[in-house]
GROMACS .gro file of C-alpha atoms in nm:
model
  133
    1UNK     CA    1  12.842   8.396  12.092
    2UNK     CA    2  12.480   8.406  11.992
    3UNK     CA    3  12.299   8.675  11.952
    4UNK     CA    4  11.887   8.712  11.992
    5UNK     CA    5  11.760   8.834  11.766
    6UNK     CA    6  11.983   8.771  11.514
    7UNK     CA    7  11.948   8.842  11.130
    8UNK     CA    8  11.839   8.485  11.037
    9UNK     CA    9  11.578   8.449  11.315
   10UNK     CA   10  11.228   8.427  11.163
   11UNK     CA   11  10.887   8.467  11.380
   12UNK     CA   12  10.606   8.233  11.381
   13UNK     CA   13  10.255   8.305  11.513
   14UNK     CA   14  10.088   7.980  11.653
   15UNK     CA   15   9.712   7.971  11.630
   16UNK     CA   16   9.498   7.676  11.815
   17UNK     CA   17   9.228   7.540  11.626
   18UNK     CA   18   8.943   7.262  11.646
   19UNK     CA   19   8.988   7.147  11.277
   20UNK     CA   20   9.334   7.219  11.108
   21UNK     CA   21   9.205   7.104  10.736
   22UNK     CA   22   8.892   7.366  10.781
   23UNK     CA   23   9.125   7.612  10.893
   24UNK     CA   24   9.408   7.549  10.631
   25UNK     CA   25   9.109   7.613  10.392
   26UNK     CA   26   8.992   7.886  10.548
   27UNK     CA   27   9.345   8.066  10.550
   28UNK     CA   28   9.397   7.949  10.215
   29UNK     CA   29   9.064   8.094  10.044
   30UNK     CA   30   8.988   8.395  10.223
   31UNK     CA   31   9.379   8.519  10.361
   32UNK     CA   32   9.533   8.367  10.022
   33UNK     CA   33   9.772   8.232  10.284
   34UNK     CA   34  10.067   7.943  10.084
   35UNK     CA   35  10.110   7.594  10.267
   36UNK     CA   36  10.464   7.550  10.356
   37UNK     CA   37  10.365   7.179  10.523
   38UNK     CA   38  10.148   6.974  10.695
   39UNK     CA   39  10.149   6.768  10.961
   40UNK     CA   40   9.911   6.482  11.157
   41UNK     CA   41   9.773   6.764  11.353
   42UNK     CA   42   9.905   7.074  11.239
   43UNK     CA   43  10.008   7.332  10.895
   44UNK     CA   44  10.266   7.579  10.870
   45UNK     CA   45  10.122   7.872  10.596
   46UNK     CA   46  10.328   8.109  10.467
   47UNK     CA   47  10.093   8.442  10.452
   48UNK     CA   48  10.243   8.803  10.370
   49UNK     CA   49  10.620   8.681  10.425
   50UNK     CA   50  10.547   8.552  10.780
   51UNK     CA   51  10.501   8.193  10.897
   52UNK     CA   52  10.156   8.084  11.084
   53UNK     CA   53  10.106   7.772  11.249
   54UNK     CA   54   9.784   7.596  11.281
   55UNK     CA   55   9.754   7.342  11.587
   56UNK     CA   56   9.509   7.140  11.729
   57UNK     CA   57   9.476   7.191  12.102
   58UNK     CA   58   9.689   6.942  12.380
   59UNK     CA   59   9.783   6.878  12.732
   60UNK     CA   60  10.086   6.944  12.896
   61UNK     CA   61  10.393   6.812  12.853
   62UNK     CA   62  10.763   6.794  12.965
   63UNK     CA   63  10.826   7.112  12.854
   64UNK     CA   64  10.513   7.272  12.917
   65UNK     CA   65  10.422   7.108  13.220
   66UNK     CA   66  10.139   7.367  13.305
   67UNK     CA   67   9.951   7.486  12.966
   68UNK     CA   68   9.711   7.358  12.788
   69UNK     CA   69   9.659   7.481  12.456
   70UNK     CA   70   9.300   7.540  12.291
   71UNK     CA   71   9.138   7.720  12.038
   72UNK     CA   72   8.932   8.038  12.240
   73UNK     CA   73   8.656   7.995  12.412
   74UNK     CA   74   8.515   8.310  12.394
   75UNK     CA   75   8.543   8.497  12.058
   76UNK     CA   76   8.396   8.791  12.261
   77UNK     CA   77   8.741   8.815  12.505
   78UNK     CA   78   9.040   8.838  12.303
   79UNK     CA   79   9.429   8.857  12.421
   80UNK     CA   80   9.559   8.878  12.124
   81UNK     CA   81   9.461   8.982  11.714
   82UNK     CA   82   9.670   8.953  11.362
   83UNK     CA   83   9.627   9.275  11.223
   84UNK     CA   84   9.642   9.376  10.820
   85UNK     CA   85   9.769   9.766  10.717
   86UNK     CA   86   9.604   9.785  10.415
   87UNK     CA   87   9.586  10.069  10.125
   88UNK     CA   88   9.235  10.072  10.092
   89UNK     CA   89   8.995   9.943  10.375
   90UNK     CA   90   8.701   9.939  10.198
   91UNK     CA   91   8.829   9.775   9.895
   92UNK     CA   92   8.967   9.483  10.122
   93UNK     CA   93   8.655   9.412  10.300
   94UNK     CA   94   8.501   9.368   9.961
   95UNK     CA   95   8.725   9.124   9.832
   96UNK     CA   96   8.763   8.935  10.243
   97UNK     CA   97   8.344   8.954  10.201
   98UNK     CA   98   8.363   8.788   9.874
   99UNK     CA   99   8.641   8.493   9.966
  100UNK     CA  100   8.409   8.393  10.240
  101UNK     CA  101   8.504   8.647  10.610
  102UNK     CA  102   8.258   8.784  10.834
  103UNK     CA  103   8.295   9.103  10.939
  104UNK     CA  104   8.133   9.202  11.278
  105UNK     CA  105   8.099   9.535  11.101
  106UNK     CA  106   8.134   9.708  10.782
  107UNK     CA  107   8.436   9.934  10.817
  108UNK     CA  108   8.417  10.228  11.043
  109UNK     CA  109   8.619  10.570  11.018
  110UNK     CA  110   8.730  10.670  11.317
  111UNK     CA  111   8.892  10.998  11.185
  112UNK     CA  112   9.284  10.869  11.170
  113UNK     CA  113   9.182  10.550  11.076
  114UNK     CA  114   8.927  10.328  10.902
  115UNK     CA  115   8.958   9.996  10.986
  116UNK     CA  116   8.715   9.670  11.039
  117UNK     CA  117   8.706   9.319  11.210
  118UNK     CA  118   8.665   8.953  11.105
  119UNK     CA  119   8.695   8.612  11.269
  120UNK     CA  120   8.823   8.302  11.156
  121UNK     CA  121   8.620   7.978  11.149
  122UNK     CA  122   8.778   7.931  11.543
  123UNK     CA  123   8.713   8.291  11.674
  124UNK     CA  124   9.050   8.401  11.606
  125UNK     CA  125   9.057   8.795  11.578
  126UNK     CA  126   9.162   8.992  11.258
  127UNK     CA  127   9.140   9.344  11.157
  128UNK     CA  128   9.193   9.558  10.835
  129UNK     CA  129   9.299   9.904  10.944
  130UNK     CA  130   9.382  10.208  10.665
  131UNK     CA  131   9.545  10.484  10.801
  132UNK     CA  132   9.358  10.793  10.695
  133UNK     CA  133   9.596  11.127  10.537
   0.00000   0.00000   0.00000
């Protein structure tokens, strides 16, 4: 009998993109994301022991009769964000700054926390969050 989840399940999180080479760059210079392997239209990175796949956007099909996938559009209205617990918040938006991310702000401390928030070259959402004491 199979069991979900079971101990040699791994997740992937699937991110749609206009360009997968910029991306794969992107991910590569800035998240020192690994490339696993590449595809026609798509690159599976290896980044802080979890896989991440970069598509480009597509119709239905069979077995997705009804969705469409596409990168957002509207960076503004997010469902979803890859967040990074990190040591030293400050420190890590210096070195993100320097590999290339924008940061909609420089990091704020909101008391229990001090985190901040970058896009990829799609819009994608990413924060940096340091739990503070």
């Amino acid at each position: 009998m199979n069991e979900f989840p079971a101990a040699d399940m791994e997740l992937t999180r699937l991110l749609v993109v206009s360009d997968v080479a910029v991306s794969r760059q992107w991910y590569e210079h800035v998240l020192g994301a690994s490339v696993e392997r590449e595809y026609e239209s798509a690159c599976v990175l290896r980044l802080l022991g979890s896989w991440l796949l970069l598509v480009t956007g597509g119709g239905p099909t069979d077995d997705k009769p009804d969705v469409t996938f596409a990168p957002p559009d509207d960076p503004d209205r997010v469902s979803a964000e890859l967040i990074f617990r990190v040591r030293d918040c400050r420190s890590a938006y210096d070195a993100l700054r320097s590999r290339g991310a924008r940061f909609l702000t420089p990091p704020v401390d909101r008391g229990y926390e001090i985190r901040a928030f970058f896009r990829d070259p799609d819009g994608h959402l990413f924060e940096i969050s340091e739990l503070v004491g």
